[in-house]
Amino acid sequence: MINRIKETVEDYLNTENRGNFQPETFNRILHHGVQTLFEELFFEANRMANRQNRGLILGGLENLTDKVRERISHYIVDDNALTYSTDRFDLPSDLRYFDAVFYQEDTLVELCKSQKEFKILKSTNPNTDYPIGVKVGNTLKVLPIQINTDLSMSYLRNPLKAKWTYTVVDDVELFNPSANDFVDVDAHPSLEADLIVHVLKGFGVNLKEQDIQAITQRSEMQNFNEENQI
């Protein structure tokens, strides 16, 4: 996906006579776009859920709420075992948002929103049937203290930072996806057009989705012609 996005952006910038750009700049702007769309997915999911509750969204393939959730699920890490250290569990380094935490696979840990809530629930003497937890820095504190193993969680991870890698041939940067540090765009495929728009905005260009479609079609036709030249 990353090379298609870059080629489309280049096609449009060339028509605007804006010149070339450094791959590092492209990677940085692209990652910002992924991060932005990632956060917007939750707003969109809530908006669609409200419309669905009002009977404004149909089911099946036309269910936009499910489509947004599918985009979010791209980032879900499931059944991740947590490591106990001293008096709490270490959280994954790529954690963005909690989904759920389980003790012994099927007992849900009640996650507190604050230390205040944790201390209030602590007074109710939580047990292994009704455990509680609270995030402290990059760790998870869980009660009762007998729980020091068999803890797993599902969560939404941070998007990976995409990197368009290349090889220089005759002073020209050629796409090289075989490089060890290559990282493709970490987003649901349906967000490709939105990412193109975000990257172009990062370069100071504003345009509508139909403009993107026209550029993409022109680029695909050009590639087809080049690949089929005798």
PDB file of C-alpha atoms in Angstrom:
ATOM      1  CA  MET A   1       0.000   0.000   0.000  1.00  0.00           C
ATOM      2  CA  ILE A   2       2.777   2.440   0.859  1.00  0.00           C
ATOM      3  CA  ASN A   3       4.189   2.550  -2.661  1.00  0.00           C
ATOM      4  CA  ARG A   4       0.764   3.142  -4.215  1.00  0.00           C
ATOM      5  CA  ILE A   5       0.198   6.035  -1.834  1.00  0.00           C
ATOM      6  CA  LYS A   6       3.604   7.523  -2.600  1.00  0.00           C
ATOM      7  CA  GLU A   7       3.147   7.210  -6.369  1.00  0.00           C
ATOM      8  CA  THR A   8      -0.289   8.828  -6.222  1.00  0.00           C
ATOM      9  CA  VAL A   9       1.038  11.687  -4.098  1.00  0.00           C
ATOM     10  CA  GLU A  10       3.936  12.166  -6.525  1.00  0.00           C
ATOM     11  CA  ASP A  11       1.562  12.184  -9.506  1.00  0.00           C
ATOM     12  CA  TYR A  12      -0.519  14.941  -8.003  1.00  0.00           C
ATOM     13  CA  LEU A  13       2.429  17.022  -6.781  1.00  0.00           C
ATOM     14  CA  ASN A  14       3.973  16.805 -10.229  1.00  0.00           C
ATOM     15  CA  THR A  15       0.798  18.192 -11.817  1.00  0.00           C
ATOM     16  CA  GLU A  16       1.050  21.078  -9.341  1.00  0.00           C
ATOM     17  CA  ASN A  17       4.717  21.651 -10.236  1.00  0.00           C
ATOM     18  CA  ARG A  18       5.672  21.338  -6.570  1.00  0.00           C
ATOM     19  CA  GLY A  19       8.769  19.207  -7.166  1.00  0.00           C
ATOM     20  CA  ASN A  20      10.011  16.078  -5.425  1.00  0.00           C
ATOM     21  CA  PHE A  21      10.196  15.310  -1.699  1.00  0.00           C
ATOM     22  CA  GLN A  22      12.473  13.290   0.549  1.00  0.00           C
ATOM     23  CA  PRO A  23      11.337   9.749   1.505  1.00  0.00           C
ATOM     24  CA  GLU A  24      11.925  10.592   5.166  1.00  0.00           C
ATOM     25  CA  THR A  25       9.507  13.507   4.897  1.00  0.00           C
ATOM     26  CA  PHE A  26       6.930  11.276   3.212  1.00  0.00           C
ATOM     27  CA  ASN A  27       7.303   8.626   5.940  1.00  0.00           C
ATOM     28  CA  ARG A  28       6.806  11.211   8.679  1.00  0.00           C
ATOM     29  CA  ILE A  29       3.713  12.796   7.118  1.00  0.00           C
ATOM     30  CA  LEU A  30       2.241   9.368   6.331  1.00  0.00           C
ATOM     31  CA  HIS A  31       2.654   8.206   9.926  1.00  0.00           C
ATOM     32  CA  HIS A  32       0.930  11.347  11.156  1.00  0.00           C
ATOM     33  CA  GLY A  33      -1.949  10.532   8.817  1.00  0.00           C
ATOM     34  CA  VAL A  34      -2.210   6.972  10.162  1.00  0.00           C
ATOM     35  CA  GLN A  35      -2.239   8.274  13.743  1.00  0.00           C
ATOM     36  CA  THR A  36      -4.903  10.832  12.906  1.00  0.00           C
ATOM     37  CA  LEU A  37      -7.190   8.327  11.187  1.00  0.00           C
ATOM     38  CA  PHE A  38      -6.654   5.874  14.056  1.00  0.00           C
ATOM     39  CA  GLU A  39      -8.105   8.334  16.568  1.00  0.00           C
ATOM     40  CA  GLU A  40     -10.909   9.383  14.215  1.00  0.00           C
ATOM     41  CA  LEU A  41     -12.091   5.764  13.987  1.00  0.00           C
ATOM     42  CA  PHE A  42     -13.438   5.893  17.559  1.00  0.00           C
ATOM     43  CA  PHE A  43     -15.395   9.081  16.930  1.00  0.00           C
ATOM     44  CA  GLU A  44     -16.776   7.526  13.747  1.00  0.00           C
ATOM     45  CA  ALA A  45     -17.701   4.287  15.548  1.00  0.00           C
ATOM     46  CA  ASN A  46     -19.656   6.205  18.203  1.00  0.00           C
ATOM     47  CA  ARG A  47     -21.402   8.304  15.560  1.00  0.00           C
ATOM     48  CA  MET A  48     -22.408   5.220  13.573  1.00  0.00           C
ATOM     49  CA  ALA A  49     -23.558   3.408  16.725  1.00  0.00           C
ATOM     50  CA  ASN A  50     -25.843   6.342  17.580  1.00  0.00           C
ATOM     51  CA  ARG A  51     -27.276   6.312  14.054  1.00  0.00           C
ATOM     52  CA  GLN A  52     -27.793   2.543  14.280  1.00  0.00           C
ATOM     53  CA  ASN A  53     -29.630   2.912  17.599  1.00  0.00           C
ATOM     54  CA  ARG A  54     -31.955   5.380  15.891  1.00  0.00           C
ATOM     55  CA  GLY A  55     -32.643   2.874  13.107  1.00  0.00           C
ATOM     56  CA  LEU A  56     -30.830   4.893  10.458  1.00  0.00           C
ATOM     57  CA  ILE A  57     -28.362   2.171   9.438  1.00  0.00           C
ATOM     58  CA  LEU A  58     -29.249  -1.094   7.706  1.00  0.00           C
ATOM     59  CA  GLY A  59     -27.715  -4.493   8.468  1.00  0.00           C
ATOM     60  CA  GLY A  60     -25.486  -6.794   6.439  1.00  0.00           C
ATOM     61  CA  LEU A  61     -22.969  -5.294   4.008  1.00  0.00           C
ATOM     62  CA  GLU A  62     -24.616  -1.896   4.405  1.00  0.00           C
ATOM     63  CA  ASN A  63     -23.899  -1.809   8.144  1.00  0.00           C
ATOM     64  CA  LEU A  64     -21.397   1.047   8.360  1.00  0.00           C
ATOM     65  CA  THR A  65     -20.976   0.527  12.114  1.00  0.00           C
ATOM     66  CA  ASP A  66     -19.520  -2.938  11.536  1.00  0.00           C
ATOM     67  CA  LYS A  67     -17.248  -1.590   8.815  1.00  0.00           C
ATOM     68  CA  VAL A  68     -15.770   0.991  11.180  1.00  0.00           C
ATOM     69  CA  ARG A  69     -15.310  -1.654  13.873  1.00  0.00           C
ATOM     70  CA  GLU A  70     -13.544  -3.853  11.332  1.00  0.00           C
ATOM     71  CA  ARG A  71     -11.102  -1.016  10.688  1.00  0.00           C
ATOM     72  CA  ILE A  72     -10.480  -0.693  14.426  1.00  0.00           C
ATOM     73  CA  SER A  73     -10.033  -4.465  14.842  1.00  0.00           C
ATOM     74  CA  HIS A  74      -6.984  -4.218  12.549  1.00  0.00           C
ATOM     75  CA  TYR A  75      -5.104  -3.035  15.658  1.00  0.00           C
ATOM     76  CA  ILE A  76      -6.414  -5.582  18.175  1.00  0.00           C
ATOM     77  CA  VAL A  77      -3.910  -7.846  19.929  1.00  0.00           C
ATOM     78  CA  ASP A  78      -5.719 -10.745  21.583  1.00  0.00           C
ATOM     79  CA  ASP A  79      -4.841 -13.168  24.380  1.00  0.00           C
ATOM     80  CA  ASN A  80      -1.534 -11.512  25.259  1.00  0.00           C
ATOM     81  CA  ALA A  81      -0.015 -13.052  28.417  1.00  0.00           C
ATOM     82  CA  LEU A  82       1.291 -10.503  30.938  1.00  0.00           C
ATOM     83  CA  THR A  83       4.516 -10.875  32.920  1.00  0.00           C
ATOM     84  CA  TYR A  84       4.497 -10.371  36.694  1.00  0.00           C
ATOM     85  CA  SER A  85       7.259  -8.195  38.147  1.00  0.00           C
ATOM     86  CA  THR A  86       7.605  -7.463  41.902  1.00  0.00           C
ATOM     87  CA  ASP A  87       4.023  -6.493  42.784  1.00  0.00           C
ATOM     88  CA  ARG A  88       2.373  -5.810  39.427  1.00  0.00           C
ATOM     89  CA  PHE A  89       2.184  -6.853  35.772  1.00  0.00           C
ATOM     90  CA  ASP A  90       4.172  -5.272  32.956  1.00  0.00           C
ATOM     91  CA  LEU A  91       2.043  -3.873  30.152  1.00  0.00           C
ATOM     92  CA  PRO A  92       2.914  -4.277  26.442  1.00  0.00           C
ATOM     93  CA  SER A  93       5.126  -1.504  25.081  1.00  0.00           C
ATOM     94  CA  ASP A  94       2.773  -0.972  22.116  1.00  0.00           C
ATOM     95  CA  LEU A  95      -0.396  -0.601  24.236  1.00  0.00           C
ATOM     96  CA  ARG A  96      -2.678   2.222  23.089  1.00  0.00           C
ATOM     97  CA  TYR A  97      -6.046   1.358  24.670  1.00  0.00           C
ATOM     98  CA  PHE A  98      -7.322  -1.457  26.874  1.00  0.00           C
ATOM     99  CA  ASP A  99      -9.964  -3.815  25.550  1.00  0.00           C
ATOM    100  CA  ALA A 100     -10.226  -6.398  28.343  1.00  0.00           C
ATOM    101  CA  VAL A 101      -8.066  -8.139  30.961  1.00  0.00           C
ATOM    102  CA  PHE A 102      -8.734 -11.729  32.050  1.00  0.00           C
ATOM    103  CA  TYR A 103      -7.570 -13.905  34.912  1.00  0.00           C
ATOM    104  CA  GLN A 104      -7.263 -17.608  34.030  1.00  0.00           C
ATOM    105  CA  GLU A 105      -8.768 -16.908  30.584  1.00  0.00           C
ATOM    106  CA  ASP A 106     -12.413 -16.470  31.609  1.00  0.00           C
ATOM    107  CA  THR A 107     -12.538 -14.223  34.696  1.00  0.00           C
ATOM    108  CA  LEU A 108     -12.851 -10.567  33.746  1.00  0.00           C
ATOM    109  CA  VAL A 109     -10.719  -8.110  35.700  1.00  0.00           C
ATOM    110  CA  GLU A 110     -12.602  -4.931  36.568  1.00  0.00           C
ATOM    111  CA  LEU A 111     -10.385  -2.083  35.349  1.00  0.00           C
ATOM    112  CA  CYS A 112     -10.614   1.074  37.434  1.00  0.00           C
ATOM    113  CA  LYS A 113     -10.498   4.487  35.810  1.00  0.00           C
ATOM    114  CA  SER A 114      -8.469   6.049  38.626  1.00  0.00           C
ATOM    115  CA  GLN A 115      -6.529   5.322  41.790  1.00  0.00           C
ATOM    116  CA  LYS A 116      -9.484   6.736  43.736  1.00  0.00           C
ATOM    117  CA  GLU A 117     -11.860   4.180  42.253  1.00  0.00           C
ATOM    118  CA  PHE A 118      -9.273   1.440  42.830  1.00  0.00           C
ATOM    119  CA  LYS A 119      -8.990   2.309  46.528  1.00  0.00           C
ATOM    120  CA  ILE A 120     -12.772   2.399  46.925  1.00  0.00           C
ATOM    121  CA  LEU A 121     -13.175  -1.039  45.341  1.00  0.00           C
ATOM    122  CA  LYS A 122     -10.202  -2.319  47.343  1.00  0.00           C
ATOM    123  CA  SER A 123     -12.277  -1.850  50.501  1.00  0.00           C
ATOM    124  CA  THR A 124     -14.806  -4.375  49.149  1.00  0.00           C
ATOM    125  CA  ASN A 125     -12.161  -7.127  49.464  1.00  0.00           C
ATOM    126  CA  PRO A 126     -11.817  -8.237  45.830  1.00  0.00           C
ATOM    127  CA  ASN A 127     -11.173 -11.946  45.289  1.00  0.00           C
ATOM    128  CA  THR A 128     -10.121 -14.239  42.456  1.00  0.00           C
ATOM    129  CA  ASP A 129     -13.740 -14.436  41.271  1.00  0.00           C
ATOM    130  CA  TYR A 130     -14.056 -10.628  41.132  1.00  0.00           C
ATOM    131  CA  PRO A 131     -10.559  -9.145  40.702  1.00  0.00           C
ATOM    132  CA  ILE A 132      -9.849  -5.479  40.104  1.00  0.00           C
ATOM    133  CA  GLY A 133      -6.970  -3.643  38.429  1.00  0.00           C
ATOM    134  CA  VAL A 134      -5.622  -0.182  37.733  1.00  0.00           C
ATOM    135  CA  LYS A 135      -3.012   1.134  35.301  1.00  0.00           C
ATOM    136  CA  VAL A 136       0.055   2.594  37.019  1.00  0.00           C
ATOM    137  CA  GLY A 137       2.525   3.960  34.499  1.00  0.00           C
ATOM    138  CA  ASN A 138       3.435   1.074  32.183  1.00  0.00           C
ATOM    139  CA  THR A 139       2.220  -1.533  34.662  1.00  0.00           C
ATOM    140  CA  LEU A 140      -1.075  -3.017  35.848  1.00  0.00           C
ATOM    141  CA  LYS A 141      -1.726  -3.402  39.555  1.00  0.00           C
ATOM    142  CA  VAL A 142      -4.190  -6.205  40.349  1.00  0.00           C
ATOM    143  CA  LEU A 143      -6.020  -7.296  43.495  1.00  0.00           C
ATOM    144  CA  PRO A 144      -6.211  -9.682  45.236  1.00  0.00           C
ATOM    145  CA  ILE A 145      -2.445 -10.032  45.643  1.00  0.00           C
ATOM    146  CA  GLN A 146      -2.749 -13.800  45.112  1.00  0.00           C
ATOM    147  CA  ILE A 147      -3.028 -13.083  41.393  1.00  0.00           C
ATOM    148  CA  ASN A 148       0.570 -13.115  40.180  1.00  0.00           C
ATOM    149  CA  THR A 149       0.192 -15.286  37.097  1.00  0.00           C
ATOM    150  CA  ASP A 150      -2.357 -16.416  34.466  1.00  0.00           C
ATOM    151  CA  LEU A 151      -3.242 -12.864  33.487  1.00  0.00           C
ATOM    152  CA  SER A 152      -3.882 -12.039  29.830  1.00  0.00           C
ATOM    153  CA  MET A 153      -5.336  -9.121  27.954  1.00  0.00           C
ATOM    154  CA  SER A 154      -6.649  -7.946  24.619  1.00  0.00           C
ATOM    155  CA  TYR A 155      -5.855  -4.389  23.608  1.00  0.00           C
ATOM    156  CA  LEU A 156      -5.504  -1.932  20.783  1.00  0.00           C
ATOM    157  CA  ARG A 157      -1.864  -1.421  19.870  1.00  0.00           C
ATOM    158  CA  ASN A 158      -0.111   1.638  18.517  1.00  0.00           C
ATOM    159  CA  PRO A 159       0.110   1.738  14.704  1.00  0.00           C
ATOM    160  CA  LEU A 160       3.520   0.811  13.329  1.00  0.00           C
ATOM    161  CA  LYS A 161       5.475   3.615  11.693  1.00  0.00           C
ATOM    162  CA  ALA A 162       5.493   2.938   7.956  1.00  0.00           C
ATOM    163  CA  LYS A 163       8.788   3.226   6.101  1.00  0.00           C
ATOM    164  CA  TRP A 164       9.154   3.490   2.333  1.00  0.00           C
ATOM    165  CA  THR A 165      12.547   1.906   1.680  1.00  0.00           C
ATOM    166  CA  TYR A 166      14.542   2.363  -1.477  1.00  0.00           C
ATOM    167  CA  THR A 167      17.716   1.683  -3.429  1.00  0.00           C
ATOM    168  CA  VAL A 168      19.482   4.483  -5.290  1.00  0.00           C
ATOM    169  CA  VAL A 169      20.203   3.685  -8.945  1.00  0.00           C
ATOM    170  CA  ASP A 170      21.681   6.422 -11.171  1.00  0.00           C
ATOM    171  CA  ASP A 171      20.704   9.020  -8.556  1.00  0.00           C
ATOM    172  CA  VAL A 172      17.107   7.778  -8.646  1.00  0.00           C
ATOM    173  CA  GLU A 173      15.343   6.343  -5.565  1.00  0.00           C
ATOM    174  CA  LEU A 174      13.716   3.026  -6.512  1.00  0.00           C
ATOM    175  CA  PHE A 175      11.247   1.332  -4.220  1.00  0.00           C
ATOM    176  CA  ASN A 176      12.798  -1.650  -2.414  1.00  0.00           C
ATOM    177  CA  PRO A 177      10.290  -3.588  -0.263  1.00  0.00           C
ATOM    178  CA  SER A 178      12.931  -6.291   0.337  1.00  0.00           C
ATOM    179  CA  ALA A 179      14.937  -4.017   2.648  1.00  0.00           C
ATOM    180  CA  ASN A 180      15.246  -5.237   6.227  1.00  0.00           C
ATOM    181  CA  ASP A 181      13.705  -2.070   7.651  1.00  0.00           C
ATOM    182  CA  PHE A 182      10.740  -1.907   5.245  1.00  0.00           C
ATOM    183  CA  VAL A 183       7.381  -1.382   6.975  1.00  0.00           C
ATOM    184  CA  ASP A 184       4.154  -1.159   4.986  1.00  0.00           C
ATOM    185  CA  VAL A 185       1.272   1.088   5.982  1.00  0.00           C
ATOM    186  CA  ASP A 186      -0.297  -0.204   9.190  1.00  0.00           C
ATOM    187  CA  ALA A 187      -3.954   0.486   8.460  1.00  0.00           C
ATOM    188  CA  HIS A 188      -7.052  -1.216   7.089  1.00  0.00           C
ATOM    189  CA  PRO A 189      -6.897  -1.270   3.247  1.00  0.00           C
ATOM    190  CA  SER A 190     -10.136   0.725   3.003  1.00  0.00           C
ATOM    191  CA  LEU A 191      -8.325   3.776   4.430  1.00  0.00           C
ATOM    192  CA  GLU A 192      -5.889   4.111   1.533  1.00  0.00           C
ATOM    193  CA  ALA A 193      -7.682   7.025  -0.174  1.00  0.00           C
ATOM    194  CA  ASP A 194      -8.045   8.848   3.148  1.00  0.00           C
ATOM    195  CA  LEU A 195      -4.326   8.461   3.778  1.00  0.00           C
ATOM    196  CA  ILE A 196      -3.522   9.917   0.352  1.00  0.00           C
ATOM    197  CA  VAL A 197      -5.616  12.961   1.235  1.00  0.00           C
ATOM    198  CA  HIS A 198      -3.832  13.327   4.597  1.00  0.00           C
ATOM    199  CA  VAL A 199      -0.392  13.105   3.014  1.00  0.00           C
ATOM    200  CA  LEU A 200      -1.270  15.651   0.346  1.00  0.00           C
ATOM    201  CA  LYS A 201      -2.580  17.990   3.033  1.00  0.00           C
ATOM    202  CA  GLY A 202       0.753  17.546   4.785  1.00  0.00           C
ATOM    203  CA  PHE A 203       2.390  18.879   1.638  1.00  0.00           C
ATOM    204  CA  GLY A 204      -0.016  21.811   1.548  1.00  0.00           C
ATOM    205  CA  VAL A 205      -2.472  20.419  -1.016  1.00  0.00           C
ATOM    206  CA  ASN A 206      -6.225  20.273  -0.441  1.00  0.00           C
ATOM    207  CA  LEU A 207      -8.447  18.233  -2.734  1.00  0.00           C
ATOM    208  CA  LYS A 208     -11.584  16.136  -2.823  1.00  0.00           C
ATOM    209  CA  GLU A 209     -11.917  12.350  -2.961  1.00  0.00           C
ATOM    210  CA  GLN A 210     -12.989  12.401  -6.628  1.00  0.00           C
ATOM    211  CA  ASP A 211      -9.698  14.131  -7.452  1.00  0.00           C
ATOM    212  CA  ILE A 212      -7.848  11.280  -5.734  1.00  0.00           C
ATOM    213  CA  GLN A 213      -9.825   8.714  -7.731  1.00  0.00           C
ATOM    214  CA  ALA A 214      -8.962  10.447 -11.003  1.00  0.00           C
ATOM    215  CA  ILE A 215      -5.265  10.558 -10.121  1.00  0.00           C
ATOM    216  CA  THR A 216      -5.256   6.919  -9.002  1.00  0.00           C
ATOM    217  CA  GLN A 217      -6.946   5.771 -12.202  1.00  0.00           C
ATOM    218  CA  ARG A 218      -4.488   7.751 -14.322  1.00  0.00           C
ATOM    219  CA  SER A 219      -1.542   6.284 -12.411  1.00  0.00           C
ATOM    220  CA  GLU A 220      -2.884   2.739 -12.763  1.00  0.00           C
ATOM    221  CA  MET A 221      -3.380   3.227 -16.509  1.00  0.00           C
ATOM    222  CA  GLN A 222       0.159   4.549 -16.883  1.00  0.00           C
ATOM    223  CA  ASN A 223       1.593   1.579 -14.979  1.00  0.00           C
ATOM    224  CA  PHE A 224      -0.464  -0.825 -17.089  1.00  0.00           C
ATOM    225  CA  ASN A 225       0.817   0.728 -20.313  1.00  0.00           C
ATOM    226  CA  GLU A 226       4.417   0.611 -19.136  1.00  0.00           C
ATOM    227  CA  GLU A 227       4.131  -3.025 -18.051  1.00  0.00           C
ATOM    228  CA  ASN A 228       2.629  -4.045 -21.401  1.00  0.00           C
ATOM    229  CA  GLN A 229       4.997  -2.238 -23.712  1.00  0.00           C
ATOM    230  CA  ILE A 230       6.715  -4.557 -26.170  1.00  0.00           C
TER     231      ILE A 230
END
